[in-house]
XYZ file of C-alpha atoms in Angstrom:
562
model
C -0.336 1.072 -0.875
C -3.362 -0.728 -2.009
C -3.859 -3.330 1.098
C -5.497 -6.574 0.143
C -6.711 -9.548 1.961
C -6.198 -7.736 5.266
C -8.610 -6.299 7.422
C -6.649 -4.591 10.383
C -4.093 3.087 12.533
C -3.454 2.754 16.513
C -1.838 6.258 17.746
C 1.550 6.527 15.934
C 3.865 8.994 17.452
C 6.594 7.896 15.014
C 6.487 5.231 12.043
C 7.460 2.238 13.992
C 8.750 -1.831 12.439
C 8.144 -4.287 15.670
C 10.214 -7.819 14.934
C 8.023 -10.076 15.418
C 9.776 -12.353 17.914
C 7.116 -15.385 19.252
C 3.882 -13.353 19.742
C 2.864 -11.732 22.949
C 5.277 -12.507 26.255
C 7.979 -14.271 23.859
C 11.365 -15.004 25.069
C 14.194 -13.126 22.936
C 15.471 -14.654 20.596
C 18.955 -16.751 20.312
C 21.230 -16.154 17.105
C 21.861 -20.283 16.483
C 19.420 -22.050 14.424
C 21.505 -25.226 14.494
C 20.304 -28.214 12.350
C 16.936 -26.863 12.481
C 15.564 -26.870 8.401
C 15.452 -22.659 8.298
C 12.220 -22.672 5.978
C 9.296 -20.223 6.474
C 6.174 -20.229 5.051
C 3.661 -17.289 5.045
C 0.013 -16.621 4.404
C 0.494 -13.578 1.748
C -3.618 -13.601 1.800
C -3.631 -13.340 -1.596
C -2.649 -14.200 -5.273
C -0.395 -11.019 -6.711
C -1.810 -9.915 -9.762
C 1.788 -8.665 -10.428
C 5.259 -8.866 -8.870
C 6.871 -6.990 -11.561
C 7.973 -3.890 -9.527
C 7.148 -1.073 -12.195
C 3.153 -2.619 -12.242
C 2.428 -3.960 -8.914
C 0.097 -1.874 -7.175
C -0.759 -3.977 -3.703
C 1.085 -4.289 -0.595
C 0.920 -8.571 -0.681
C 2.907 -8.063 -4.370
C 4.858 -5.287 -2.149
C 5.643 -8.195 0.039
C 6.981 -10.610 -2.586
C 8.923 -8.042 -4.111
C 10.845 -6.238 -1.352
C 12.203 -9.661 -0.227
C 13.372 -10.432 -3.748
C 14.556 -6.908 -5.105
C 16.470 -4.049 -3.232
C 16.771 -0.493 -4.143
C 19.561 1.865 -3.713
C 18.030 2.049 -0.519
C 16.574 -0.622 2.370
C 14.867 0.387 5.471
C 15.753 0.105 9.128
C 13.947 -1.401 12.088
C 12.506 2.181 12.187
C 11.951 2.310 9.135
C 14.331 4.762 8.390
C 16.608 4.753 4.755
C 20.137 3.206 5.457
C 22.123 1.856 2.243
C 21.239 -0.921 0.277
C 22.767 -1.629 -3.320
C 24.262 2.050 -2.761
C 26.792 2.009 -0.558
C 27.022 5.778 -0.475
C 25.193 8.941 -1.565
C 26.001 12.434 -1.773
C 23.375 14.980 -1.744
C 24.120 19.013 -3.316
C 23.146 22.001 -0.944
C 19.919 22.565 -2.582
C 18.411 19.582 -2.283
C 18.073 18.892 -5.895
C 20.912 16.224 -7.034
C 21.710 13.338 -5.420
C 24.592 11.031 -6.717
C 24.794 7.352 -5.705
C 27.776 5.347 -5.652
C 26.431 1.201 -6.817
C 27.664 -1.250 -3.845
C 30.909 -3.584 -5.525
C 30.340 -6.913 -5.727
C 26.613 -6.164 -6.006
C 24.925 -8.945 -8.173
C 21.955 -10.448 -9.574
C 20.536 -13.533 -9.095
C 22.011 -14.867 -12.267
C 25.805 -13.965 -11.200
C 25.599 -10.539 -13.427
C 26.475 -7.109 -11.562
C 23.783 -4.554 -10.888
C 24.711 -1.574 -12.566
C 23.878 2.106 -11.927
C 22.104 1.398 -15.612
C 19.644 -0.851 -13.984
C 17.772 1.589 -12.398
C 18.027 4.281 -15.023
C 16.449 1.696 -17.032
C 13.666 0.685 -14.382
C 12.570 3.869 -13.397
C 12.065 5.016 -17.279
C 10.351 1.833 -17.812
C 7.630 2.584 -14.641
C 7.506 6.051 -16.369
C 6.884 5.239 -19.867
C 3.369 5.878 -20.751
C 2.932 2.396 -22.685
C 4.094 0.552 -19.288
C 0.828 2.277 -17.656
C 1.930 1.295 -14.108
C -0.100 3.073 -11.688
C 2.837 4.037 -9.175
C 3.940 5.710 -12.123
C 3.227 9.015 -9.986
C 5.453 7.529 -7.486
C 8.501 8.955 -9.923
C 7.082 12.846 -10.510
C 9.533 13.947 -7.740
C 12.013 13.075 -10.848
C 12.842 16.073 -13.170
C 10.763 15.835 -16.189
C 9.274 12.959 -14.745
C 5.588 13.517 -14.842
C 6.083 15.533 -18.706
C 7.558 12.071 -19.781
C 5.195 9.832 -18.200
C 2.424 12.075 -20.013
C 3.936 13.016 -22.657
C 1.259 10.990 -24.534
C -2.211 12.081 -23.029
C -4.677 14.511 -25.093
C -3.754 18.589 -24.170
C -7.040 18.350 -22.058
C -6.121 15.471 -19.900
C -2.615 16.689 -19.029
C -1.442 18.119 -15.318
C -1.748 22.509 -15.522
C 2.067 23.295 -15.522
C 3.699 20.002 -16.617
C 5.464 20.592 -19.751
C 5.930 17.890 -21.659
C 9.194 15.689 -21.537
C 11.035 12.708 -23.224
C 12.820 10.071 -21.637
C 16.239 11.409 -22.018
C 15.133 14.101 -20.054
C 13.906 12.978 -16.916
C 16.628 13.029 -14.057
C 17.824 9.936 -13.599
C 21.211 8.939 -15.774
C 23.596 6.198 -15.292
C 27.018 7.883 -15.172
C 28.841 4.945 -15.293
C 28.313 1.553 -14.212
C 29.069 1.765 -10.597
C 27.507 5.983 -10.304
C 23.644 6.993 -11.014
C 23.077 11.042 -10.948
C 19.373 11.845 -9.981
C 18.129 15.235 -10.025
C 14.524 16.211 -8.729
C 11.808 18.548 -9.812
C 12.031 19.390 -6.104
C 13.853 19.229 -2.669
C 12.108 15.926 -1.326
C 12.633 15.001 2.685
C 11.511 11.821 2.164
C 13.331 11.041 -1.243
C 16.010 8.236 0.541
C 12.719 6.490 2.016
C 11.141 6.661 -1.520
C 14.484 4.629 -2.881
C 13.162 1.467 -0.854
C 10.047 1.449 -2.377
C 8.951 -1.504 -4.643
C 8.670 1.212 -8.239
C 12.254 2.380 -7.082
C 13.807 -0.459 -7.409
C 16.265 -2.278 -10.605
C 15.366 -3.939 -13.548
C 17.616 -6.167 -16.014
C 16.777 -4.427 -19.589
C 17.778 -7.548 -21.066
C 15.079 -9.435 -19.179
C 11.963 -7.225 -19.020
C 12.449 -6.012 -22.815
C 13.033 -9.825 -23.979
C 9.793 -12.082 -22.112
C 6.930 -9.782 -21.627
C 5.668 -12.417 -18.908
C 8.986 -12.134 -17.147
C 7.892 -11.786 -13.816
C 6.428 -15.153 -14.111
C 9.102 -18.069 -14.079
C 11.618 -18.323 -12.189
C 13.965 -18.463 -15.124
C 13.229 -14.829 -16.222
C 12.831 -13.582 -13.000
C 15.767 -12.326 -11.412
C 16.574 -10.298 -9.067
C 18.950 -8.299 -6.704
C 17.426 -8.851 -3.200
C 18.208 -12.035 -0.595
C 16.089 -14.343 -2.700
C 15.270 -15.466 -5.495
C 11.852 -17.239 -7.072
C 12.262 -20.974 -7.751
C 8.328 -21.974 -8.046
C 4.860 -20.873 -8.640
C 2.120 -22.753 -8.087
C -0.810 -20.287 -8.833
C -3.051 -20.103 -6.453
C -1.539 -22.443 -4.427
C 2.182 -21.159 -3.618
C 4.999 -18.872 -4.588
C 8.482 -20.757 -3.316
C 11.637 -18.372 -3.103
C 14.857 -19.883 -2.055
C 18.214 -17.729 -0.421
C 20.026 -16.206 -3.375
C 23.671 -16.571 -2.515
C 24.575 -14.259 -5.387
C 23.217 -11.336 -2.440
C 25.619 -8.922 -1.044
C 24.428 -9.706 2.235
C 23.518 -13.467 1.535
C 26.015 -14.385 4.695
C 23.431 -13.024 6.855
C 20.624 -14.355 5.843
C 19.354 -17.800 7.358
C 16.483 -19.015 5.828
C 16.957 -21.331 3.013
C 13.529 -21.088 1.580
C 10.704 -18.846 2.031
C 7.165 -20.249 0.931
C 4.260 -17.415 0.006
C 0.854 -19.077 0.515
C -2.470 -17.766 -0.969
C -5.163 -18.798 1.198
C -7.797 -15.881 0.839
C -10.395 -17.380 3.214
C -9.036 -16.435 6.855
C -10.462 -19.519 8.756
C -9.156 -21.667 6.317
C -6.061 -19.801 6.869
C -6.073 -19.934 10.728
C -7.296 -24.127 10.197
C -3.562 -24.393 8.038
C -1.613 -22.730 10.280
C -2.701 -24.952 13.319
C -2.789 -28.298 11.624
C 1.382 -26.769 10.994
C 1.014 -26.170 7.899
C 1.652 -22.123 8.098
C 3.940 -21.093 10.429
C 3.339 -17.067 9.762
C -0.284 -16.375 9.296
C -1.564 -12.583 8.549
C -5.180 -11.633 10.060
C -7.092 -14.329 11.760
C -11.041 -14.816 11.402
C -11.839 -11.773 13.949
C -13.940 -13.498 16.173
C -10.739 -15.605 17.101
C -8.395 -12.199 17.498
C -9.016 -11.688 21.398
C -8.833 -15.706 22.339
C -5.544 -15.734 19.966
C -3.751 -12.140 22.198
C -4.763 -13.771 25.234
C -2.778 -17.108 24.361
C -0.245 -15.247 23.679
C 0.163 -16.152 19.401
C -0.949 -13.299 18.584
C 0.334 -9.884 18.045
C -0.778 -6.698 17.035
C 1.436 -3.777 15.869
C 1.022 -0.100 14.193
C -0.050 0.415 11.049
C 0.286 3.847 9.252
C -2.672 2.785 6.624
C -6.282 3.696 6.618
C -9.473 1.456 5.430
C -12.275 3.132 3.638
C -15.008 3.265 1.036
C -15.070 4.859 -1.919
C -18.247 5.770 -4.578
C -17.089 5.647 -8.785
C -17.166 9.526 -9.838
C -16.359 8.928 -13.045
C -18.597 8.806 -15.808
C -18.420 5.213 -15.923
C -20.796 4.937 -12.723
C -23.798 6.626 -15.196
C -23.099 4.586 -17.840
C -22.898 1.350 -15.913
C -26.204 2.294 -13.875
C -27.671 5.711 -14.722
C -29.563 6.081 -11.964
C -27.751 4.818 -9.009
C -24.384 6.582 -10.402
C -26.246 9.865 -10.548
C -26.907 9.637 -6.892
C -24.084 8.737 -5.695
C -22.314 11.305 -7.382
C -24.568 13.625 -5.682
C -21.984 14.880 -2.542
C -24.755 15.083 0.196
C -25.475 10.814 -0.772
C -22.080 10.589 -0.171
C -21.510 12.498 3.159
C -25.214 11.496 4.749
C -23.485 7.367 4.262
C -20.293 8.893 5.532
C -22.801 10.124 8.882
C -25.103 7.068 8.884
C -21.542 5.043 10.154
C -20.821 3.906 13.537
C -16.937 3.321 13.332
C -16.352 2.834 17.038
C -19.298 0.195 17.083
C -17.839 -1.447 13.923
C -13.675 -1.666 14.776
C -15.051 -2.613 19.276
C -17.487 -5.231 17.813
C -16.263 -6.102 14.160
C -12.684 -5.765 13.407
C -11.919 -6.548 17.288
C -8.194 -6.039 15.694
C -7.028 -3.067 18.144
C -8.082 -0.622 14.791
C -9.396 2.812 15.814
C -11.879 4.961 13.762
C -10.903 6.799 10.940
C -12.625 10.484 10.956
C -9.758 11.700 8.250
C -8.778 10.335 5.447
C -4.872 11.070 6.407
C -3.883 8.184 10.143
C -2.198 9.376 12.323
C 1.448 8.499 12.049
C 3.250 11.421 10.673
C 4.563 14.570 12.653
C 4.335 18.265 11.603
C 7.335 20.554 12.170
C 5.441 21.665 15.451
C 5.971 18.031 17.139
C 1.637 17.030 16.283
C 0.859 14.331 14.509
C -0.884 15.594 11.250
C -3.969 13.544 11.778
C -5.922 16.274 14.225
C -8.791 16.985 12.618
C -12.086 14.995 13.029
C -14.377 15.427 10.093
C -17.173 13.196 10.938
C -17.993 11.727 14.211
C -16.446 8.172 15.739
C -19.627 7.025 15.963
C -21.559 9.025 13.171
C -24.922 11.760 12.958
C -27.697 10.064 12.368
C -29.965 13.239 12.107
C -27.503 15.028 9.922
C -27.753 11.646 7.662
C -31.553 12.009 7.313
C -31.601 15.583 6.589
C -29.360 15.253 3.783
C -30.682 12.162 2.425
C -34.175 14.467 2.635
C -32.302 17.054 0.942
C -31.173 14.961 -1.908
C -34.481 13.814 -2.615
C -34.798 10.600 -0.735
C -36.908 11.619 2.838
C -36.675 8.453 4.611
C -34.494 6.501 2.014
C -37.570 6.715 -0.668
C -36.966 6.849 -4.277
C -32.976 5.966 -4.272
C -32.607 3.386 -6.714
C -30.833 0.374 -6.156
C -27.066 -0.178 -5.944
C -24.443 -2.730 -5.499
C -21.504 -2.366 -2.730
C -17.944 -4.417 -3.970
C -15.424 -6.095 -2.182
C -12.854 -8.412 -2.646
C -13.592 -12.154 -1.062
C -12.913 -12.464 2.505
C -14.674 -12.766 5.740
C -13.588 -9.376 7.291
C -14.246 -7.618 4.941
C -17.716 -8.741 4.381
C -17.795 -8.682 8.334
C -17.327 -5.127 7.860
C -19.715 -4.824 4.948
C -22.673 -6.785 6.650
C -22.540 -4.491 9.162
C -22.282 -1.013 7.347
C -25.048 -2.235 5.331
C -27.544 -2.708 8.181
C -26.813 0.572 9.521
C -27.386 2.181 6.092
C -30.715 0.137 6.225
C -31.820 1.053 9.826
C -30.656 4.875 9.879
C -31.419 5.944 5.957
C -33.876 3.521 5.100
C -31.909 2.361 2.039
C -31.005 -1.422 0.679
C -27.880 -1.966 -0.773
C -26.735 -5.295 -2.425
C -23.453 -6.538 -1.592
C -21.021 -8.451 -4.135
C -17.639 -10.399 -3.334
C -14.860 -10.629 -6.079
C -11.358 -12.449 -6.322
C -8.799 -10.661 -5.790
C -7.623 -10.086 -8.590
C -11.032 -9.850 -10.285
C -11.877 -7.427 -7.699
C -8.623 -5.214 -8.676
C -9.360 -4.769 -12.309
C -13.237 -4.234 -11.750
C -12.154 -1.339 -8.948
C -9.562 0.486 -11.544
C -11.342 0.007 -14.654
C -14.369 1.873 -12.621
C -17.261 -0.990 -13.046
C -18.305 -0.505 -10.149
C -20.882 1.896 -7.472
C -19.183 1.609 -3.969
C -16.700 -0.249 -3.175
C -13.974 -1.174 -0.647
C -10.344 0.636 -0.470
C -7.404 1.297 1.544
C -4.187 2.240 1.579
C -0.999 1.952 3.478
C 2.015 4.926 3.252
C 4.616 4.080 0.744
C 6.820 6.391 3.235
C 5.365 8.603 6.844
C 4.803 11.537 5.356
C 0.918 12.787 4.597
C 1.370 13.152 0.702
C 1.242 9.763 0.314
C -2.655 10.103 0.947
C -2.619 13.527 0.110
C -1.524 13.163 -3.791
C -3.183 9.645 -4.158
C -6.448 11.495 -4.953
C -4.942 13.547 -7.216
C -6.237 13.188 -11.917
C -2.962 12.275 -12.616
C -2.261 9.179 -9.714
C -2.801 5.780 -11.389
C -3.757 4.736 -7.916
C -7.590 6.830 -7.795
C -9.755 4.356 -7.639
C -12.734 6.680 -7.365
C -12.248 9.101 -10.893
C -11.988 11.939 -8.587
C -11.111 15.200 -10.579
C -10.291 18.459 -8.921
C -8.251 21.316 -10.771
C -7.821 22.829 -7.012
C -6.966 20.006 -5.747
C -4.704 19.060 -7.797
C -2.529 22.672 -8.030
C -2.956 22.616 -4.289
C -0.740 19.205 -4.541
C 1.602 20.461 -6.917
C 2.241 23.587 -4.906
C 2.668 21.201 -1.500
C 5.302 19.298 -3.492
C 6.907 22.815 -4.238
C 6.954 24.374 -0.857
C 10.705 24.666 1.021
C 9.182 25.824 4.632
C 7.930 22.791 5.736
C 5.126 24.689 8.336
C 3.676 25.961 5.140
C 3.942 22.903 3.279
C 1.918 20.687 6.229
C -0.674 23.777 5.853
C -1.159 23.282 1.888
C -2.019 19.219 3.247
C -4.495 20.249 5.915
C -6.245 22.416 2.954
C -5.975 19.797 0.555
C -7.330 17.334 2.820
C -10.386 19.535 3.264
C -11.226 20.259 -0.094
C -11.028 15.932 -0.410
C -13.542 15.392 2.498
C -15.659 18.805 1.966
C -16.322 16.480 -1.839
C -16.786 13.028 0.568
C -14.548 11.486 -2.158
C -13.924 8.686 0.616
C -15.895 7.679 3.143
C -13.020 6.419 5.907
C -13.858 3.498 7.973
C -11.105 2.547 10.537
C -7.253 3.169 10.838
C -5.616 -0.049 10.303
C -3.204 -2.484 12.112
C -1.138 -5.444 11.761
C -2.014 -8.817 13.160
C -0.382 -11.411 12.983
C 0.076 -14.812 13.953
C 3.395 -16.977 14.283
C 4.983 -20.300 15.721
C 7.018 -19.552 19.069
C 9.815 -20.733 16.870
C 9.828 -18.165 14.032
C 12.443 -15.315 14.946
C 13.602 -12.372 13.385
C 10.374 -11.368 11.006
C 9.699 -8.089 10.308
C 6.521 -6.117 10.185
C 6.476 -2.169 9.021
C 4.751 -0.071 9.504
C 4.311 0.841 6.576
C 2.416 -3.015 6.009
C 5.791 -4.476 4.505
C 6.829 -8.279 5.722
C 10.469 -8.960 5.349
C 12.183 -11.884 5.891
C 15.778 -11.125 5.694
C 16.671 -11.178 9.684
C 14.414 -14.425 10.114
C 15.290 -17.956 11.237
C 13.652 -20.924 12.166
C 14.987 -21.791 15.988
C 15.193 -25.323 17.938
C 11.929 -25.948 19.919
C 12.863 -26.784 23.215
């Protein structure tokens, strides 16, 4: 999932999720909330572009959706799938067919029952070509899902080997109101985990089909999770309250959950210190050491990579002919990557416990042999200046002479700015080139990057599930989250073959081969592995942050202060 205004993987033997009690050295939480107002104000860091489950593509919207909706499964404290809207399921021996039984008494926030058809509708809506969901590919695991999604594409744009299909052909059927039958293209070991992901959340047909702006208003944002929308003040606050119709409402302690939208990290920390916020993410990098020392900040692992991308689509040359042509030379991209000292960035700029990223897939997913998939360094952590200079000379720009002017784009935030400035300085010092820096507000930035209206840009990804595929299928031609415009049919075929491979060891070999392809092509410039840096008041208990980047408030509460 796209990581927005956050700048924060540490070695993960397994993907873990941490219950944030109060920070470093805090005492264990009690269950008593007494008469303390159960209100938590949390800084999202950016206003979501959308909180429609089918259209969401970033972690900020994912946080909101994950607390407002519930899928067939949910994730426990170790990011393992447990029953959600489905209280039970069966799986066929061949691993292709799942039958889910919807929990009795499950209701939407307006009191109507949650039925199997709500899931069938929502999944097919996300796959529908006209919906233009960037996350539609996450539903390609369903039988004929990709065929339906690509059914309106021109022949030369369709994925090889994928047959066109209709909505009726897609492998999700509501047998009756309480029974959902799901058929997969291939056995998928992490499918149950996917069912807790935002794109798999149920949506009501009578709501979404009636009003295209349904996901912006409390009256129509009907949800089935622990919280329901009360108010949305643009660029200020999203207010959610406890959903009394939620099946597990008796265990939800919070009455109100406020999502603030301060992108500026310094302003967010000031608001926190002034008592205007209870929990903030990613404080200013310069403040992190002191906050960790005083116990108000805790750093936890994230299964994600912070990286830069080049525009490899035809739009780059249209935007800037000389810069577009230069950046599409793989020698240039490799030189830019080798000219970066990642260790210096994590030690002296980011300061949040990050690790230098020397590959695209971060640490955190295990192979059948017990080793972490991230076992190969494609770049030295400190860079290789001599090789970078040689590549620049081979590309026709010795010492940077004649290199065209180009702009690096990032979303507004002091953390992103500091890292971009450090990289800009390294490129100037090591390659002799001047790169202009430009920032945009989050919503504008997302559109600019999606429209391929840039030359170089910041990007980042948090795994949607703990498997290398969540990173590697990101760069397939058909991926809606492929912000680089990269297209390699050999790579696409390798990913498709890996999805069909039943032998776990052979599958991992294929995924390593796929990563070799994109790293040889220098599609991405990895910078570091993410961590999650949280600052919260001592009396805020039970907030859970996942290694997948999401923050859950279903178990959160405000304790009495002593």
